[in-house]
Amino acid sequence: PGGPDAPPDPGVCGAQTEEIALVNLGEPPDVLIVLDRSGSMDGQPTPDFGTFPDPFGPTKWEIMKDALTELTNDKNDNINFGLTLFPTVDSCGVSASALVDPTPQGAADVQSELANWEPDGGTPAAPGLDAALATYQGLPVNPEGRYVIFATDGSPNCASEGGDADDETVAAVEALAAEGIGTFVIGFGGGFAGTDSVLEDAAIAGGHPKPTGEPYYVADDSQELIDALNDIAGGIITPSCSYELASAPPDPDNVTVLANGTAVPRSEGHTNGWDYHPDASTITFFGSYCTDIESAAIQSVDFVFGCQGPQID
């Protein structure tokens, strides 16, 4: 019912449909999270500038840790995550390199390191970004891309003697960009009056400004933060036309593959659709479907057991 491209109907299939998880097989890029752990992260977020925060709600630090745990778990197969914090030494000091280097399957290491810290000190953003650059300079260049997610809840306020914290922060982002390392900027927790300029300048200098509105990502609460992180990650992940099946289907011929919720025809001739390729644990898209995945026109792929989908050859 509904034509050859309609999704499977559980009623028609005897309620046998079940999703089988897929892992995109694109090679993972490197992402180093450069995170503010200043004392102000111990406060609650302010949803709208000028309003009072919830004194009984979770702190910005707690919200950030939860959001990064979700992100790193969800994208662990597709992104090599690393972490550095600022400050890590006294109020304005930062370790010379990252606390966790970007590595495959790095989610557990990032989460373990986050658990060791609580908010304290000032906001030495530039030294934190300098540590990211030093880390990348000590690692092989990842041809799939090298990125920084720079997240802060306020203006930088630690500068070198005679220097300006804002200018040094933007200069640190520019130094990363000169090495081919892109930076995404997140302002989290509200209260950004007077700090917009440095975050805007940093986002533009980083080469990855937000497509609409302010050039940096503004997140005033938990959901907005998760959305911002997912938007950034979605733009970083290297798309592949091949997906690994997390489990084998009970009947390999009695399945439907969905792209953006629409059934994709099986193409055993590898012209324009999907097929098991190069082995029975991998599905690969061909033709216009592959092109749409690579261009991000297709953003979700599902594999469902219980109904045979359409076939073209």
CSV table of C-alpha atoms in Angstrom, one decimal, residues 31-289:
chain,number,residue,atom,x,y,z
A,31,VAL,CA,37.9,16.9,16.6
A,32,LEU,CA,39.5,18.5,19.7
A,33,ILE,CA,37.0,19.9,22.2
A,34,VAL,CA,38.4,23.1,23.8
A,35,LEU,CA,36.2,23.6,26.8
A,36,ASP,CA,35.8,26.4,29.3
A,37,ARG,CA,35.9,25.2,32.9
A,38,SER,CA,36.1,28.6,34.5
A,39,GLY,CA,34.3,29.3,37.8
A,40,SER,CA,31.3,30.7,36.1
A,41,MET,CA,30.5,27.3,34.7
A,42,ASP,CA,29.4,26.4,38.2
A,43,GLY,CA,26.3,28.6,37.8
A,44,GLN,CA,23.0,27.9,36.1
A,45,PRO,CA,22.3,29.0,32.5
A,46,THR,CA,20.3,32.1,31.9
A,47,PRO,CA,17.8,31.3,29.2
A,48,ASP,CA,17.2,34.9,28.2
A,49,PHE,CA,19.6,37.7,29.0
A,50,GLY,CA,18.2,39.6,32.0
A,51,THR,CA,16.1,36.8,33.4
A,52,PHE,CA,16.9,34.8,36.6
A,53,PRO,CA,18.4,31.3,36.3
A,54,ASP,CA,16.8,28.3,38.0
A,55,PRO,CA,18.7,28.0,41.3
A,56,PHE,CA,17.7,24.4,41.7
A,57,GLY,CA,18.6,23.3,38.1
A,58,PRO,CA,21.8,21.7,36.9
A,59,THR,CA,24.9,23.8,36.5
A,60,LYS,CA,26.3,24.8,33.1
A,61,TRP,CA,29.2,22.4,33.8
A,62,GLU,CA,26.8,19.5,34.5
A,63,ILE,CA,24.7,20.3,31.4
A,64,MET,CA,27.9,20.5,29.3
A,65,LYS,CA,29.3,17.2,30.6
A,66,ASP,CA,26.0,15.4,29.8
A,67,ALA,CA,25.8,16.9,26.3
A,68,LEU,CA,29.3,16.0,25.5
A,69,THR,CA,28.8,12.5,26.8
A,70,GLU,CA,25.8,12.1,24.5
A,71,LEU,CA,27.7,13.5,21.6
A,72,THR,CA,30.8,11.4,22.0
A,73,ASN,CA,28.8,8.2,22.5
A,74,ASP,CA,26.6,8.9,19.5
A,75,LYS,CA,29.5,9.9,17.1
A,76,ASN,CA,32.2,7.6,18.5
A,77,ASP,CA,32.5,5.6,15.3
A,78,ASN,CA,32.5,8.7,13.1
A,79,ILE,CA,34.7,11.2,14.9
A,80,ASN,CA,38.1,10.9,16.6
A,81,PHE,CA,37.4,13.0,19.8
A,82,GLY,CA,39.9,14.6,22.0
A,83,LEU,CA,39.7,17.1,24.9
A,84,THR,CA,41.4,20.0,26.5
A,85,LEU,CA,40.1,22.4,29.2
A,86,PHE,CA,40.9,25.9,30.2
A,87,PRO,CA,42.2,26.6,32.8
A,88,THR,CA,44.0,23.5,34.0
A,89,VAL,CA,46.8,25.2,36.0
A,90,ASP,CA,45.9,27.8,38.6
A,91,SER,CA,43.4,30.4,37.5
A,92,CYS,CA,44.8,31.4,34.1
A,93,GLY,CA,47.2,28.5,33.2
A,94,VAL,CA,46.6,25.8,30.6
A,95,SER,CA,48.5,22.5,30.0
A,96,ALA,CA,50.8,22.8,27.0
A,97,SER,CA,48.9,20.1,25.1
A,98,ALA,CA,45.5,18.4,25.2
A,99,LEU,CA,44.4,16.3,28.1
A,100,VAL,CA,43.1,13.7,25.6
A,101,ASP,CA,44.5,13.5,22.1
A,102,PRO,CA,42.0,13.0,19.2
A,103,THR,CA,41.9,9.2,18.8
A,104,PRO,CA,39.6,6.5,17.3
A,105,GLN,CA,37.0,5.4,19.8
A,106,GLY,CA,38.0,8.3,22.1
A,107,ALA,CA,34.6,8.8,23.8
A,108,ALA,CA,35.4,6.9,27.0
A,109,ASP,CA,38.7,8.7,27.5
A,110,VAL,CA,37.0,12.1,27.0
A,111,GLN,CA,34.3,11.3,29.5
A,112,SER,CA,36.7,9.9,32.0
A,113,GLU,CA,38.8,13.1,31.9
A,114,LEU,CA,35.7,15.3,32.2
A,115,ALA,CA,34.8,13.5,35.3
A,116,ASN,CA,38.1,14.5,37.0
A,117,TRP,CA,37.4,18.3,36.8
A,118,GLU,CA,35.0,20.8,38.3
A,119,PRO,CA,34.7,24.5,37.4
A,120,ASP,CA,37.3,26.9,38.8
A,121,GLY,CA,39.4,29.9,37.9
A,122,GLY,CA,39.4,32.4,35.0
A,123,THR,CA,38.8,32.1,31.3
A,124,PRO,CA,42.2,31.7,29.5
A,125,ALA,CA,40.6,30.9,26.1
A,126,ALA,CA,43.7,31.8,24.0
A,127,PRO,CA,46.1,29.4,25.9
A,128,GLY,CA,43.4,26.7,25.6
A,129,LEU,CA,43.4,27.2,21.8
A,130,ASP,CA,47.2,27.3,21.7
A,131,ALA,CA,47.2,23.9,23.5
A,132,ALA,CA,45.0,22.6,20.7
A,133,LEU,CA,47.4,23.8,18.1
A,134,ALA,CA,50.4,22.3,19.8
A,135,THR,CA,48.5,19.0,20.1
A,136,TYR,CA,47.7,18.9,16.4
A,137,GLN,CA,51.3,19.9,15.5
A,138,GLY,CA,52.5,16.8,17.3
A,139,LEU,CA,50.1,14.4,15.5
A,140,PRO,CA,50.0,13.1,11.9
A,141,VAL,CA,47.7,15.2,9.7
A,142,ASN,CA,44.4,13.5,9.3
A,143,PRO,CA,43.4,13.8,5.6
A,144,GLU,CA,39.7,13.5,6.7
A,145,GLY,CA,40.0,16.8,8.5
A,146,ARG,CA,41.1,18.4,11.8
A,147,TYR,CA,38.8,20.6,13.8
A,148,VAL,CA,38.3,22.4,17.1
A,149,ILE,CA,35.0,22.9,19.0
A,150,PHE,CA,35.6,25.9,21.2
A,151,ALA,CA,32.9,26.2,23.8
A,152,THR,CA,32.7,29.0,26.5
A,153,ASP,CA,30.2,30.7,28.7
A,154,GLY,CA,31.7,34.1,28.6
A,155,SER,CA,34.5,36.5,27.5
A,156,PRO,CA,38.2,35.5,27.9
A,157,ASN,CA,39.7,37.3,30.8
A,158,CYS,CA,43.3,36.0,31.0
A,159,ALA,CA,45.9,37.7,28.8
A,160,SER,CA,49.6,37.8,28.5
A,161,GLU,CA,51.4,40.7,30.2
A,162,GLY,CA,50.4,43.9,28.3
A,163,GLY,CA,48.1,41.8,25.9
A,164,ASP,CA,44.4,41.8,25.2
A,165,ALA,CA,42.5,38.6,26.0
A,166,ASP,CA,40.0,39.1,23.1
A,167,ASP,CA,42.7,39.8,20.5
A,168,GLU,CA,44.8,36.9,21.7
A,169,THR,CA,41.8,34.5,21.5
A,170,VAL,CA,41.0,35.5,17.9
A,171,ALA,CA,44.7,35.3,17.0
A,172,ALA,CA,44.9,31.8,18.4
A,173,VAL,CA,41.9,30.7,16.2
A,174,GLU,CA,43.7,32.3,13.2
A,175,ALA,CA,46.8,30.3,14.0
A,176,LEU,CA,44.8,27.1,13.9
A,177,ALA,CA,43.2,28.1,10.6
A,178,ALA,CA,46.6,28.8,9.1
A,179,GLU,CA,47.5,25.1,9.8
A,180,GLY,CA,44.3,23.9,8.1
A,181,ILE,CA,42.4,23.4,11.4
A,182,GLY,CA,38.9,24.7,11.4
A,183,THR,CA,37.2,26.1,14.6
A,184,PHE,CA,33.5,26.0,15.5
A,185,VAL,CA,32.5,28.4,18.3
A,186,ILE,CA,29.7,27.8,20.9
A,187,GLY,CA,28.6,30.4,23.4
A,188,PHE,CA,26.7,28.5,26.1
A,189,GLY,CA,24.7,29.5,29.1
A,190,GLY,CA,23.3,33.0,28.3
A,191,GLY,CA,24.5,36.4,29.4
A,192,PHE,CA,26.5,37.2,26.3
A,193,ALA,CA,26.0,41.0,26.3
A,194,GLY,CA,29.4,42.6,25.6
A,195,THR,CA,31.0,39.3,24.6
A,196,ASP,CA,29.5,38.9,21.2
A,197,SER,CA,32.3,40.6,19.3
A,198,VAL,CA,35.1,38.2,20.3
A,199,LEU,CA,33.0,35.2,19.7
A,200,GLU,CA,31.8,36.5,16.3
A,201,ASP,CA,35.4,37.3,15.3
A,202,ALA,CA,36.6,33.9,16.5
A,203,ALA,CA,33.8,32.1,14.6
A,204,ILE,CA,34.6,33.9,11.4
A,205,ALA,CA,38.4,33.5,11.8
A,206,GLY,CA,37.8,29.7,12.4
A,207,GLY,CA,36.4,29.3,8.9
A,208,HIS,CA,33.1,27.6,10.0
A,209,PRO,CA,30.6,30.3,11.0
A,210,LYS,CA,27.0,29.2,11.6
A,211,PRO,CA,25.1,29.4,8.3
A,212,THR,CA,22.5,31.8,9.6
A,213,GLY,CA,22.2,34.5,12.4
A,214,GLU,CA,25.2,35.1,14.6
A,215,PRO,CA,28.4,33.4,13.2
A,216,TYR,CA,28.8,31.5,16.5
A,217,TYR,CA,26.4,28.9,17.9
A,218,VAL,CA,24.3,30.3,20.8
A,219,ALA,CA,23.0,27.7,23.2
A,220,ASP,CA,21.1,28.9,26.3
A,221,ASP,CA,19.9,25.6,27.6
A,222,SER,CA,20.5,21.8,27.4
A,223,GLN,CA,18.5,21.1,24.3
A,224,GLU,CA,20.0,24.1,22.4
A,225,LEU,CA,23.5,22.9,23.3
A,226,ILE,CA,22.8,19.3,22.1
A,227,ASP,CA,21.3,20.7,18.9
A,228,ALA,CA,24.4,22.9,18.3
A,229,LEU,CA,26.8,20.0,19.0
A,230,ASN,CA,24.8,17.7,16.6
A,231,ASP,CA,24.7,20.4,13.9
A,232,ILE,CA,28.5,20.8,14.2
A,233,ALA,CA,29.2,17.1,14.2
A,234,GLY,CA,26.9,16.5,11.2
A,235,GLY,CA,29.0,19.0,9.2
A,236,ILE,CA,32.2,17.4,10.2
A,237,ILE,CA,31.5,13.7,9.7
A,238,THR,CA,32.9,12.4,6.4
A,239,PRO,CA,29.9,10.8,4.6
A,240,SER,CA,30.3,7.4,3.1
A,241,CYS,CA,28.0,5.5,0.8
A,242,SER,CA,28.7,2.3,2.8
A,243,TYR,CA,27.2,1.3,6.1
A,244,GLU,CA,28.0,-1.7,8.3
A,245,LEU,CA,25.1,-3.6,9.8
A,246,ALA,CA,25.2,-3.9,13.5
A,247,SER,CA,23.5,-7.3,13.3
A,248,ALA,CA,22.6,-9.7,10.6
A,249,PRO,CA,18.9,-9.6,9.3
A,250,PRO,CA,17.0,-12.9,9.9
A,251,ASP,CA,16.2,-13.0,6.2
A,252,PRO,CA,18.6,-10.9,4.1
A,253,ASP,CA,16.0,-10.7,1.3
A,254,ASN,CA,13.1,-9.6,3.5
A,255,VAL,CA,14.3,-6.1,4.3
A,256,THR,CA,13.6,-2.5,3.4
A,257,VAL,CA,16.2,0.2,3.4
A,258,LEU,CA,15.0,3.7,4.1
A,259,ALA,CA,16.7,7.0,3.2
A,260,ASN,CA,15.2,10.1,4.9
A,261,GLY,CA,12.2,7.8,5.6
A,262,THR,CA,11.6,6.8,2.0
A,263,ALA,CA,12.2,3.2,0.7
A,264,VAL,CA,15.2,2.8,-1.6
A,265,PRO,CA,15.2,0.1,-4.3
A,266,ARG,CA,17.6,-2.7,-4.1
A,267,SER,CA,20.0,-2.6,-7.1
A,268,GLU,CA,21.9,-5.8,-7.5
A,269,GLY,CA,23.4,-4.4,-10.7
A,270,HIS,CA,24.7,-1.5,-8.7
A,271,THR,CA,23.2,1.2,-10.8
A,272,ASN,CA,20.9,3.3,-8.6
A,273,GLY,CA,19.9,2.0,-5.2
A,274,TRP,CA,21.4,-0.2,-2.5
A,275,ASP,CA,22.9,-3.7,-2.3
A,276,TYR,CA,24.9,-5.9,0.1
A,277,HIS,CA,28.4,-4.9,-1.0
A,278,PRO,CA,31.3,-5.9,-0.7
A,279,ASP,CA,30.0,-8.5,1.8
A,280,ALA,CA,26.7,-9.5,3.5
A,281,SER,CA,27.4,-7.3,6.6
A,282,THR,CA,27.7,-4.1,4.5
A,283,ILE,CA,25.2,-2.2,2.5
A,284,THR,CA,26.4,0.3,-0.1
A,285,PHE,CA,24.4,2.9,-2.0
A,286,PHE,CA,24.9,3.6,-5.7
A,287,GLY,CA,24.0,6.2,-8.3
A,288,SER,CA,22.0,9.2,-7.2
A,289,TYR,CA,21.5,7.8,-3.7
